[in-house]
Structure formats: C-alpha cells, structure tokens
PDB file of C-alpha atoms and ligand atoms in Angstrom:
ATOM      1  CA  MET J 923     -18.484 -12.868  15.518  1.00 49.00           C
ATOM      2  CA  GLY J 924     -19.110 -13.913  12.573  1.00 45.00           C
ATOM      3  CA  THR J 925     -19.477 -17.922  11.401  1.00 59.00           C
ATOM      4  CA  ASN J 926     -23.301 -18.181  11.596  1.00 91.00           C
ATOM      5  CA  TYR J 927     -23.463 -15.320   8.840  1.00 98.00           C
ATOM      6  CA  ILE J 928     -23.138 -15.696   5.061  1.00 98.00           C
ATOM      7  CA  TYR J 929     -20.548 -12.867   4.570  1.00 98.00           C
ATOM      8  CA  ASN J 930     -18.519 -15.248   6.297  1.00 97.00           C
ATOM      9  CA  SER J 931     -19.426 -18.773   4.411  1.00 97.00           C
ATOM     10  CA  ASP J 932     -18.356 -20.232   1.309  1.00 96.00           C
ATOM     11  CA  LYS J 933     -21.567 -18.658  -0.029  1.00 96.00           C
ATOM     12  CA  ILE J 934     -19.718 -15.445  -1.033  1.00 96.00           C
ATOM     13  CA  LYS J 935     -18.250 -16.959  -4.740  1.00 94.00           C
ATOM     14  CA  ASP J 936     -15.549 -13.864  -6.731  1.00 93.00           C
ATOM     15  CA  ILE J 937     -17.874 -11.162  -7.723  1.00 96.00           C
ATOM     16  CA  LEU J 938     -17.227 -11.000 -11.109  1.00 95.00           C
ATOM     17  CA  VAL J 939     -18.334  -7.542 -12.859  1.00 95.00           C
ATOM     18  CA  ASN J 940     -18.129  -8.487 -16.881  1.00 90.00           C
ATOM     19  CA  ASP J 941     -14.853  -9.812 -17.663  1.00 92.00           C
ATOM     20  CA  ILE J 942     -13.775  -8.439 -14.150  1.00 96.00           C
ATOM     21  CA  ILE J 943     -13.403 -10.634 -10.869  1.00 97.00           C
ATOM     22  CA  ILE J 944     -12.969  -8.053  -7.805  1.00 97.00           C
ATOM     23  CA  GLY J 945     -10.598  -9.418  -5.546  1.00 93.00           C
ATOM     24  CA  LYS J 946      -8.171 -10.470  -7.791  1.00 92.00           C
ATOM     25  CA  GLU J 947      -6.206  -7.787  -8.123  1.00 96.00           C
ATOM     26  CA  PRO J 948      -6.745  -3.856  -7.105  1.00 98.00           C
ATOM     27  CA  ILE J 949      -9.454  -1.717  -8.926  1.00 98.00           C
ATOM     28  CA  ILE J 950      -9.762   1.840  -9.428  1.00 98.00           C
ATOM     29  CA  ILE J 951     -13.421   3.403 -10.028  1.00 98.00           C
ATOM     30  CA  ALA J 952     -13.143   6.844 -10.751  1.00 99.00           C
ATOM     31  CA  GLY J 953     -15.626  10.037 -11.899  1.00 98.00           C
ATOM     32  CA  PRO J 954     -16.931  13.155 -10.830  1.00 98.00           C
ATOM     33  CA  CYS J 955     -19.009  13.136  -7.728  1.00 98.00           C
ATOM     34  CA  THR J 956     -22.094  13.922 -10.357  1.00 98.00           C
ATOM     35  CA  PHE J 957     -22.058  16.676 -13.637  1.00 98.00           C
ATOM     36  CA  GLY J 958     -23.940  18.486 -15.129  1.00 98.00           C
ATOM     37  CA  SER J 959     -24.466  17.977 -18.615  1.00 98.00           C
ATOM     38  CA  TYR J 960     -23.158  15.526 -21.577  1.00 98.00           C
ATOM     39  CA  GLU J 961     -20.383  17.703 -22.353  1.00 98.00           C
ATOM     40  CA  GLU J 962     -18.642  17.293 -18.777  1.00 98.00           C
ATOM     41  CA  ILE J 963     -19.104  14.012 -18.396  1.00 98.00           C
ATOM     42  CA  TYR J 964     -17.366  12.399 -22.188  1.00 98.00           C
ATOM     43  CA  GLU J 965     -14.342  14.993 -21.732  1.00 98.00           C
ATOM     44  CA  ILE J 966     -13.945  13.789 -17.872  1.00 98.00           C
ATOM     45  CA  ALA J 967     -14.644  10.107 -19.579  1.00 98.00           C
ATOM     46  CA  LYS J 968     -13.198  10.390 -22.271  1.00 98.00           C
ATOM     47  CA  GLU J 969      -9.575  11.125 -19.693  1.00 98.00           C
ATOM     48  CA  LEU J 970     -10.030   8.627 -17.327  1.00 98.00           C
ATOM     49  CA  LYS J 971      -9.802   6.277 -21.255  1.00 98.00           C
ATOM     50  CA  LYS J 972      -6.635   7.231 -22.159  1.00 98.00           C
ATOM     51  CA  LEU J 973      -5.857   5.958 -18.135  1.00 98.00           C
ATOM     52  CA  ASP J 974      -7.563   2.622 -19.001  1.00 98.00           C
ATOM     53  CA  ILE J 975      -9.464   3.246 -16.057  1.00 98.00           C
ATOM     54  CA  LYS J 976     -12.167   0.254 -16.207  1.00 98.00           C
ATOM     55  CA  PHE J 977     -15.400   1.212 -14.062  1.00 98.00           C
ATOM     56  CA  LEU J 978     -17.597   4.625 -14.393  1.00 98.00           C
ATOM     57  CA  ARG J 979     -18.323   6.430 -11.194  1.00 98.00           C
ATOM     58  CA  ALA J 980     -20.636   9.447 -11.259  1.00 98.00           C
ATOM     59  CA  GLY J 981     -23.689  10.498  -8.666  1.00 98.00           C
ATOM     60  CA  VAL J 982     -27.336  11.056 -11.085  1.00 98.00           C
ATOM     61  CA  PHE J 983     -29.357  10.595  -7.866  1.00 97.00           C
ATOM     62  CA  LYS J 984     -27.799  13.247  -4.832  1.00 96.00           C
ATOM     63  CA  SER J 985     -28.302  12.780  -1.877  1.00 90.00           C
ATOM     64  CA  ARG J 986     -27.491  15.949  -0.861  1.00 91.00           C
ATOM     65  CA  THR J 987     -27.614  17.708   2.735  1.00 91.00           C
ATOM     66  CA  ASN J 988     -28.625  20.485   1.610  1.00 94.00           C
ATOM     67  CA  PRO J 989     -31.754  20.185   0.202  1.00 94.00           C
ATOM     68  CA  TYR J 990     -31.503  23.405  -1.853  1.00 95.00           C
ATOM     69  CA  SER J 991     -28.026  22.276  -3.327  1.00 94.00           C
ATOM     70  CA  PHE J 992     -28.204  20.071  -7.126  1.00 94.00           C
ATOM     71  CA  GLN J 993     -29.405  17.154  -6.658  1.00 96.00           C
ATOM     72  CA  GLY J 994     -28.547  15.227 -10.512  1.00 97.00           C
ATOM     73  CA  LEU J 995     -29.934  15.573 -13.703  1.00 97.00           C
ATOM     74  CA  HIS J 996     -31.580  12.116 -12.381  1.00 97.00           C
ATOM     75  CA  ASP J 997     -33.767   9.798 -15.418  1.00 96.00           C
ATOM     76  CA  GLU J 998     -31.862  12.131 -18.061  1.00 97.00           C
ATOM     77  CA  GLY J 999     -28.117  11.686 -16.180  1.00 98.00           C
ATOM     78  CA  ILE J1000     -29.039   7.833 -16.120  1.00 98.00           C
ATOM     79  CA  GLU J1001     -29.238   8.406 -19.424  1.00 98.00           C
ATOM     80  CA  MET J1002     -26.298  10.612 -20.302  1.00 98.00           C
ATOM     81  CA  LEU J1003     -24.170   7.490 -18.302  1.00 98.00           C
ATOM     82  CA  LEU J1004     -25.653   4.901 -20.998  1.00 98.00           C
ATOM     83  CA  LYS J1005     -24.583   7.249 -23.955  1.00 98.00           C
ATOM     84  CA  ILE J1006     -20.901   7.338 -22.328  1.00 98.00           C
ATOM     85  CA  LYS J1007     -20.573   3.875 -20.881  1.00 98.00           C
ATOM     86  CA  GLU J1008     -21.672   2.118 -24.977  1.00 98.00           C
ATOM     87  CA  GLU J1009     -18.940   4.703 -26.247  1.00 98.00           C
ATOM     88  CA  PHE J1010     -16.198   3.854 -24.297  1.00 98.00           C
ATOM     89  CA  GLY J1011     -17.186   0.407 -22.770  1.00 97.00           C
ATOM     90  CA  PHE J1012     -16.858   1.723 -19.004  1.00 98.00           C
ATOM     91  CA  LYS J1013     -18.593   0.245 -16.526  1.00 98.00           C
ATOM     92  CA  ILE J1014     -21.504   2.364 -14.967  1.00 98.00           C
ATOM     93  CA  VAL J1015     -20.769   2.827 -10.881  1.00 98.00           C
ATOM     94  CA  THR J1016     -23.550   5.249  -9.546  1.00 98.00           C
ATOM     95  CA  GLU J1017     -26.077   5.397  -6.687  1.00 98.00           C
ATOM     96  CA  LEU J1018     -29.332   4.380  -6.421  1.00 98.00           C
ATOM     97  CA  LEU J1019     -31.945   5.636  -3.776  1.00 97.00           C
ATOM     98  CA  THR J1020     -35.134   3.723  -4.524  1.00 97.00           C
ATOM     99  CA  LEU J1021     -36.895   1.123  -4.828  1.00 96.00           C
ATOM    100  CA  GLU J1022     -38.407   2.116  -7.576  1.00 97.00           C
ATOM    101  CA  GLN J1023     -35.313   3.606  -9.249  1.00 97.00           C
ATOM    102  CA  VAL J1024     -33.270   0.106  -8.904  1.00 97.00           C
ATOM    103  CA  ASN J1025     -36.730  -1.744 -10.142  1.00 96.00           C
ATOM    104  CA  LYS J1026     -36.065   1.086 -13.689  1.00 97.00           C
ATOM    105  CA  TYR J1027     -32.081   1.338 -14.016  1.00 96.00           C
ATOM    106  CA  GLY J1028     -30.716  -1.444 -11.958  1.00 95.00           C
ATOM    107  CA  LYS J1029     -29.792  -3.993 -14.778  1.00 94.00           C
ATOM    108  CA  ASP J1030     -28.680  -1.358 -16.767  1.00 95.00           C
ATOM    109  CA  ILE J1031     -26.214  -0.097 -14.814  1.00 97.00           C
ATOM    110  CA  ASP J1032     -23.064  -2.546 -13.772  1.00 98.00           C
ATOM    111  CA  ILE J1033     -22.768  -1.615 -10.451  1.00 98.00           C
ATOM    112  CA  ILE J1034     -25.845   0.003  -7.942  1.00 98.00           C
ATOM    113  CA  GLN J1035     -23.895   2.003  -5.538  1.00 98.00           C
ATOM    114  CA  ILE J1036     -26.405   1.710  -2.050  1.00 98.00           C
ATOM    115  CA  GLY J1037     -24.729   5.338   0.328  1.00 98.00           C
ATOM    116  CA  SER J1038     -23.582   6.174   3.618  1.00 98.00           C
ATOM    117  CA  ARG J1039     -27.405   7.399   4.323  1.00 97.00           C
ATOM    118  CA  ASN J1040     -29.032   4.351   2.323  1.00 98.00           C
ATOM    119  CA  MET J1041     -26.832   1.574   4.788  1.00 98.00           C
ATOM    120  CA  TYR J1042     -29.537   1.912   7.863  1.00 98.00           C
ATOM    121  CA  ASN J1043     -32.877   1.720   5.425  1.00 98.00           C
ATOM    122  CA  TYR J1044     -33.265  -2.554   5.784  1.00 98.00           C
ATOM    123  CA  GLU J1045     -36.449  -2.491   3.539  1.00 98.00           C
ATOM    124  CA  LEU J1046     -34.014  -1.446   0.228  1.00 98.00           C
ATOM    125  CA  LEU J1047     -31.009  -3.491   1.022  1.00 98.00           C
ATOM    126  CA  LYS J1048     -34.313  -6.405   1.319  1.00 98.00           C
ATOM    127  CA  GLU J1049     -35.224  -5.010  -2.002  1.00 97.00           C
ATOM    128  CA  ILE J1050     -31.975  -5.080  -3.183  1.00 98.00           C
ATOM    129  CA  GLY J1051     -30.887  -8.189  -1.921  1.00 98.00           C
ATOM    130  CA  LYS J1052     -33.227  -9.872  -4.620  1.00 97.00           C
ATOM    131  CA  ILE J1053     -32.159  -9.122  -7.392  1.00 97.00           C
ATOM    132  CA  ASP J1054     -28.288 -10.316  -9.345  1.00 96.00           C
ATOM    133  CA  LYS J1055     -26.438  -7.349  -9.819  1.00 97.00           C
ATOM    134  CA  PRO J1056     -23.366  -6.417  -7.638  1.00 98.00           C
ATOM    135  CA  ILE J1057     -24.333  -3.386  -5.150  1.00 98.00           C
ATOM    136  CA  LEU J1058     -21.599  -1.170  -3.202  1.00 98.00           C
ATOM    137  CA  LEU J1059     -22.701  -1.061   0.192  1.00 98.00           C
ATOM    138  CA  LYS J1060     -21.154   2.304   1.309  1.00 98.00           C
ATOM    139  CA  ARG J1061     -20.318   2.073   5.555  1.00 98.00           C
ATOM    140  CA  GLY J1062     -23.153   4.235   7.191  1.00 98.00           C
ATOM    141  CA  LEU J1063     -21.649   7.339   8.850  1.00 96.00           C
ATOM    142  CA  SER J1064     -20.780   6.228  12.140  1.00 95.00           C
ATOM    143  CA  ALA J1065     -21.593   3.047  11.957  1.00 98.00           C
ATOM    144  CA  THR J1066     -19.885   0.065  13.991  1.00 98.00           C
ATOM    145  CA  TYR J1067     -18.239  -2.774  11.580  1.00 98.00           C
ATOM    146  CA  LYS J1068     -21.051  -5.202  12.811  1.00 98.00           C
ATOM    147  CA  GLU J1069     -23.936  -3.050  11.995  1.00 98.00           C
ATOM    148  CA  TRP J1070     -22.155  -2.870   8.453  1.00 98.00           C
ATOM    149  CA  LEU J1071     -21.405  -5.954   8.417  1.00 98.00           C
ATOM    150  CA  MET J1072     -25.267  -6.351   9.542  1.00 98.00           C
ATOM    151  CA  ALA J1073     -26.166  -4.659   6.742  1.00 98.00           C
ATOM    152  CA  ALA J1074     -24.396  -6.523   4.310  1.00 98.00           C
ATOM    153  CA  GLU J1075     -25.858  -9.688   5.858  1.00 98.00           C
ATOM    154  CA  TYR J1076     -29.006  -7.993   5.134  1.00 98.00           C
ATOM    155  CA  ILE J1077     -28.992  -7.951   0.634  1.00 98.00           C
ATOM    156  CA  LEU J1078     -26.889 -11.958   1.372  1.00 98.00           C
ATOM    157  CA  LYS J1079     -29.678 -13.078   3.091  1.00 98.00           C
ATOM    158  CA  GLU J1080     -32.273 -12.621   0.197  1.00 98.00           C
ATOM    159  CA  GLY J1081     -29.680 -14.566  -1.916  1.00 98.00           C
ATOM    160  CA  ASN J1082     -27.683 -12.131  -3.525  1.00 98.00           C
ATOM    161  CA  ASN J1083     -23.834 -12.547  -3.270  1.00 97.00           C
ATOM    162  CA  LYS J1084     -22.551 -10.068  -4.681  1.00 98.00           C
ATOM    163  CA  VAL J1085     -21.341  -7.006  -2.402  1.00 98.00           C
ATOM    164  CA  ILE J1086     -18.317  -5.544  -2.154  1.00 98.00           C
ATOM    165  CA  LEU J1087     -18.102  -3.046   1.297  1.00 98.00           C
ATOM    166  CA  CYS J1088     -16.939   0.601   0.479  1.00 99.00           C
ATOM    167  CA  GLU J1089     -15.523   2.235   3.759  1.00 99.00           C
ATOM    168  CA  ARG J1090     -16.399   5.979   3.221  1.00 98.00           C
ATOM    169  CA  GLY J1091     -14.882   7.027   6.662  1.00 98.00           C
ATOM    170  CA  ILE J1092     -16.493   7.677   9.955  1.00 98.00           C
ATOM    171  CA  ARG J1093     -17.326  10.926  11.734  1.00 97.00           C
ATOM    172  CA  GLY J1094     -14.616  11.855  13.920  1.00 96.00           C
ATOM    173  CA  PHE J1095     -14.401  14.908  16.586  1.00 97.00           C
ATOM    174  CA  ASP J1096     -12.026  16.959  13.820  1.00 96.00           C
ATOM    175  CA  ASN J1097     -13.290  19.261  11.995  1.00 94.00           C
ATOM    176  CA  GLU J1098     -10.442  19.623   9.944  1.00 96.00           C
ATOM    177  CA  THR J1099     -11.655  17.074   7.554  1.00 97.00           C
ATOM    178  CA  ARG J1100     -14.911  15.738   6.515  1.00 97.00           C
ATOM    179  CA  ASN J1101     -14.019  12.674   8.125  1.00 98.00           C
ATOM    180  CA  VAL J1102     -11.725  10.082   9.523  1.00 98.00           C
ATOM    181  CA  LEU J1103     -10.619   7.892   6.629  1.00 98.00           C
ATOM    182  CA  ASP J1104     -10.886   3.933   9.059  1.00 98.00           C
ATOM    183  CA  ILE J1105      -8.052   1.658   7.532  1.00 98.00           C
ATOM    184  CA  GLN J1106      -8.627  -0.021  10.413  1.00 98.00           C
ATOM    185  CA  ALA J1107     -11.799  -1.379   8.864  1.00 98.00           C
ATOM    186  CA  VAL J1108      -9.255  -3.012   5.236  1.00 98.00           C
ATOM    187  CA  PRO J1109      -8.294  -5.838   7.763  1.00 98.00           C
ATOM    188  CA  TYR J1110     -11.471  -5.573   9.904  1.00 98.00           C
ATOM    189  CA  ILE J1111     -13.468  -6.616   6.848  1.00 98.00           C
ATOM    190  CA  LYS J1112     -10.475  -9.312   5.745  1.00 98.00           C
ATOM    191  CA  ASN J1113     -10.383 -11.239   8.895  1.00 98.00           C
ATOM    192  CA  ASN J1114     -14.037 -11.322   9.652  1.00 98.00           C
ATOM    193  CA  SER J1115     -15.858 -11.950   6.443  1.00 98.00           C
ATOM    194  CA  LYS J1116     -15.114 -13.438   3.044  1.00 98.00           C
ATOM    195  CA  LEU J1117     -16.735  -9.921   1.073  1.00 98.00           C
ATOM    196  CA  PRO J1118     -14.362  -7.422  -0.534  1.00 98.00           C
ATOM    197  CA  ILE J1119     -13.512  -3.926   0.237  1.00 98.00           C
ATOM    198  CA  ILE J1120     -12.986  -1.029  -1.500  1.00 98.00           C
ATOM    199  CA  VAL J1121     -11.785   2.390   0.013  1.00 99.00           C
ATOM    200  CA  ASP J1122     -13.151   5.760  -0.862  1.00 99.00           C
ATOM    201  CA  PRO J1123     -10.421   7.961   0.001  1.00 98.00           C
ATOM    202  CA  SER J1124     -12.348  11.160  -0.772  1.00 98.00           C
ATOM    203  CA  HIS J1125     -15.544  10.744   1.215  1.00 98.00           C
ATOM    204  CA  ALA J1126     -13.203   9.780   3.667  1.00 98.00           C
ATOM    205  CA  SER J1127     -10.512  12.910   3.841  1.00 98.00           C
ATOM    206  CA  GLY J1128     -12.958  15.985   2.080  1.00 98.00           C
ATOM    207  CA  ASN J1129      -9.644  16.923   1.501  1.00 98.00           C
ATOM    208  CA  ARG J1130      -7.800  16.653  -2.421  1.00 98.00           C
ATOM    209  CA  TYR J1131      -4.367  17.268  -0.871  1.00 98.00           C
ATOM    210  CA  MET J1132      -5.008  14.338   1.455  1.00 98.00           C
ATOM    211  CA  VAL J1133      -6.525  11.979  -1.309  1.00 98.00           C
ATOM    212  CA  GLU J1134      -3.033  10.822  -2.967  1.00 98.00           C
ATOM    213  CA  ALA J1135      -1.622   9.682   0.689  1.00 98.00           C
ATOM    214  CA  MET J1136      -4.564   8.276   1.529  1.00 98.00           C
ATOM    215  CA  SER J1137      -4.805   6.071  -1.714  1.00 98.00           C
ATOM    216  CA  ARG J1138      -1.664   4.584  -1.246  1.00 98.00           C
ATOM    217  CA  ALA J1139      -2.657   3.413   2.348  1.00 98.00           C
ATOM    218  CA  SER J1140      -4.954   1.961   1.606  1.00 98.00           C
ATOM    219  CA  LEU J1141      -3.693  -0.362  -1.500  1.00 98.00           C
ATOM    220  CA  ALA J1142      -1.211  -1.073   1.102  1.00 98.00           C
ATOM    221  CA  ALA J1143      -3.535  -2.047   3.826  1.00 98.00           C
ATOM    222  CA  GLY J1144      -4.751  -4.210   1.087  1.00 98.00           C
ATOM    223  CA  CYS J1145      -7.972  -3.130   0.189  1.00 98.00           C
ATOM    224  CA  ASP J1146      -9.290  -4.389  -3.189  1.00 98.00           C
ATOM    225  CA  GLY J1147      -9.708  -1.051  -4.555  1.00 98.00           C
ATOM    226  CA  LEU J1148     -10.649   2.708  -4.664  1.00 98.00           C
ATOM    227  CA  ILE J1149     -12.938   4.472  -5.313  1.00 99.00           C
ATOM    228  CA  ILE J1150     -12.410   8.315  -6.302  1.00 99.00           C
ATOM    229  CA  GLU J1151     -14.155  11.964  -7.579  1.00 98.00           C
ATOM    230  CA  VAL J1152     -11.892  13.534  -9.837  1.00 98.00           C
ATOM    231  CA  HIS J1153     -12.136  15.857 -12.370  1.00 98.00           C
ATOM    232  CA  THR J1154     -10.954  17.373 -15.722  1.00 98.00           C
ATOM    233  CA  ASN J1155     -11.988  21.134 -13.724  1.00 98.00           C
ATOM    234  CA  PRO J1156     -12.447  20.196  -9.973  1.00 98.00           C
ATOM    235  CA  ASP J1157     -12.257  24.069  -9.216  1.00 98.00           C
ATOM    236  CA  LYS J1158     -15.971  23.613 -11.598  1.00 97.00           C
ATOM    237  CA  SER J1159     -17.076  20.155  -9.620  1.00 97.00           C
ATOM    238  CA  LEU J1160     -21.085  20.842  -9.523  1.00 96.00           C
ATOM    239  CA  CYS J1161     -20.781  19.324  -5.819  1.00 96.00           C
ATOM    240  CA  ASP J1162     -17.611  18.177  -3.696  1.00 97.00           C
ATOM    241  CA  SER J1163     -15.308  19.670  -5.602  1.00 98.00           C
ATOM    242  CA  GLU J1164     -12.597  20.656  -2.459  1.00 98.00           C
ATOM    243  CA  GLN J1165     -12.164  16.860  -2.539  1.00 98.00           C
ATOM    244  CA  THR J1166     -11.968  16.239  -6.354  1.00 98.00           C
ATOM    245  CA  ILE J1167      -8.587  15.186  -7.853  1.00 98.00           C
ATOM    246  CA  ASP J1168      -7.265  16.232 -10.794  1.00 98.00           C
ATOM    247  CA  ILE J1169      -6.242  13.703 -13.466  1.00 98.00           C
ATOM    248  CA  GLU J1170      -2.346  13.994 -12.752  1.00 98.00           C
ATOM    249  CA  THR J1171      -2.878  13.341  -9.302  1.00 98.00           C
ATOM    250  CA  LEU J1172      -5.209  10.497 -10.524  1.00 98.00           C
ATOM    251  CA  LYS J1173      -2.459   9.176 -13.091  1.00 98.00           C
ATOM    252  CA  ARG J1174      -0.200   8.567 -10.329  1.00 98.00           C
ATOM    253  CA  ILE J1175      -2.766   6.002  -7.598  1.00 98.00           C
ATOM    254  CA  VAL J1176      -2.827   4.185 -10.833  1.00 98.00           C
ATOM    255  CA  GLU J1177       0.698   3.950 -11.391  1.00 98.00           C
ATOM    256  CA  PHE J1178       1.962   3.517  -7.783  1.00 98.00           C
ATOM    257  CA  LYS J1179      -1.205   0.904  -8.175  1.00 97.00           C
ATOM    258  CA  ASN J1180       0.148  -0.395 -10.615  1.00 96.00           C
ATOM    259  CA  ARG J1181       3.784  -0.793  -8.631  1.00 95.00           C
ATOM    260  CA  ILE J1182       2.239  -2.648  -6.345  1.00 89.00           C
TER     261      ILE J1182
HETATM  262  C1  PEP G1337     -21.071   9.576  -3.291  1.00 92.39           C
HETATM  263  O1  PEP G1337     -20.160   7.772  -3.566  1.00 92.39           O
HETATM  264  O2  PEP G1337     -21.106   9.790  -4.411  1.00 92.39           O
HETATM  265  C2  PEP G1337     -21.720   9.652  -1.578  1.00 92.39           C
HETATM  266  C3  PEP G1337     -22.669  10.552  -1.799  1.00 92.39           C
HETATM  267  O3  PEP G1337     -21.241   8.760  -0.818  1.00 92.39           O
HETATM  268  P1  PEP G1337     -21.358   9.201   0.657  1.00 92.39           P
HETATM  269  O4  PEP G1337     -22.628   8.191   0.905  1.00 92.39           O
HETATM  270  O5  PEP G1337     -20.171   7.622   0.630  1.00 92.39           O
HETATM  271  O6  PEP G1337     -21.078   9.922   1.779  1.00 92.39           O
HETATM  272 MN1   MN G1338     -19.249  12.651  -3.806  1.00 92.39          MN
END
C-alpha cells in the first residue's frame, strides 16, 4: 500500500516551523492541557523557557467528553497565548475545532492541532488542506494506521504538505490506563510514509507516573518528538490533572532526549 499516495511521495518535504525543521532532531512540545487565567499560563511558560522548550501547547477550545466540563477560554485564551508568544518567543501549538476558528486564528498559531475526535472530520481536513500552516494530526481514538494516513491524505491532497502525525494512544480493553500507547505506530509510519510522527504519552497513558517511561520508549523507537502535558502545579490543572507531569519530570525527559 502507499506508493500512489502523497503521504509516501517526494511531495513531502521538510516541515519548517519558523527556524526549526521537524524530523531533524526530536522536538518537545509541552504545556498544560488547558488553563484558566493569564497568570497560570505565564507561570508555566516561564518554567518551560528555562528548560529551553521551543513549542508551547495549551488548549483554549476544548472538546470535552462531558459538556458541563470547562471548555477552555476560547477567544480570550488565544489572545493570552499570543501575548505569551510575544513575551517568550514560543511557537504555539493549539487545537482548533472548526473552520471559523481556523480562519480567525490559523495565521497566528504556529502549528494547528487537529484532535482525535476530528480526525474523521473530512470536510475540516479538506479546508485545512488549503492553508499553508503545519498541522498536527492526532490519531483517532480507534483509528487504524490506514484510516489515519488517509485522513492525512485529505489534507495533503488539497496542497498543504505540512502534516505531522501524532500517536496519542488507542482504545484498549483495560481501564487501568486511559488508552494504550501504540509504540508500533512509530516504525509503521516511518516505514510506510514520509510524514514525521510525534508521540503524546500523556493522553496515551492517562497516568502521570507513566509519562516519563513512555517518553523514553517513544524516543528510543525513533519518533520525531513528543507532546507532553505539564503544569507547575499538576494537581491544580483544570483538565487532565492525573496525566499532567511536573516541571522536574519534564526536565528529566529533556535531559534524556538531549543524551540520545
Ligand atoms: C489534547 O491534546 O489536548 C487532546 C484533547 O488530545 P486528543 O485529541 O488526542 O484527545
Ligand atoms: Mn488533555
């Protein structure tokens, strides 16, 4: 499979996010699942800067399972992220859920995240295929490799060849962990496509004590980067607190990455 598809063709070139080439050496995208105030995101950003983290993740449009859960700061949150970007120089990675949001904020964000729940939203994929912006395409909750690559192809077909795949765990049968990190996705994608692949050990495991080990495993498997939920006070995280690591743990992961 694959030879006739763009994802496996020479049309896939290096993805440049400002000055950083994705796929050259592993990147680390870090930050809270979401945040509730400027002070909160500022405190986290300040600590990430000290670790020389270049990519800040933070959700402002949250697709929560429970409609009564906090849904993010929306427009106000985007404004805060842009202020943080200006102050610290991070590249901003955040999820956009709709075409309206893409049209309104797409140009200001450095990498647009398409979440697991939207991997099958083909009309949205077609539209983001028409813009010139790196897209982080998360794997659907129980998507096969082929379905995931076909979702990428929807974007590529429209002309946007800047697609980064993200393995974020798939549904398993054991409720002890949130999902199952499919580490095999890394060699599969490397062998069957020319797209870069990063790993999200946070949503995969759902447990903060697993995140460091799974980060090391992902790097050892040859991924192009990690996206990790981190907070200066993980217990106070408004969302996904159980899987959110502290700054110290992130520091060890960064050190590990720098050694390999
Ligand atoms: C996220 O990264 O904030 C997120 C919601 O992840 P996913 O779409 O993989 O569930
Ligand atoms: Mn989260």
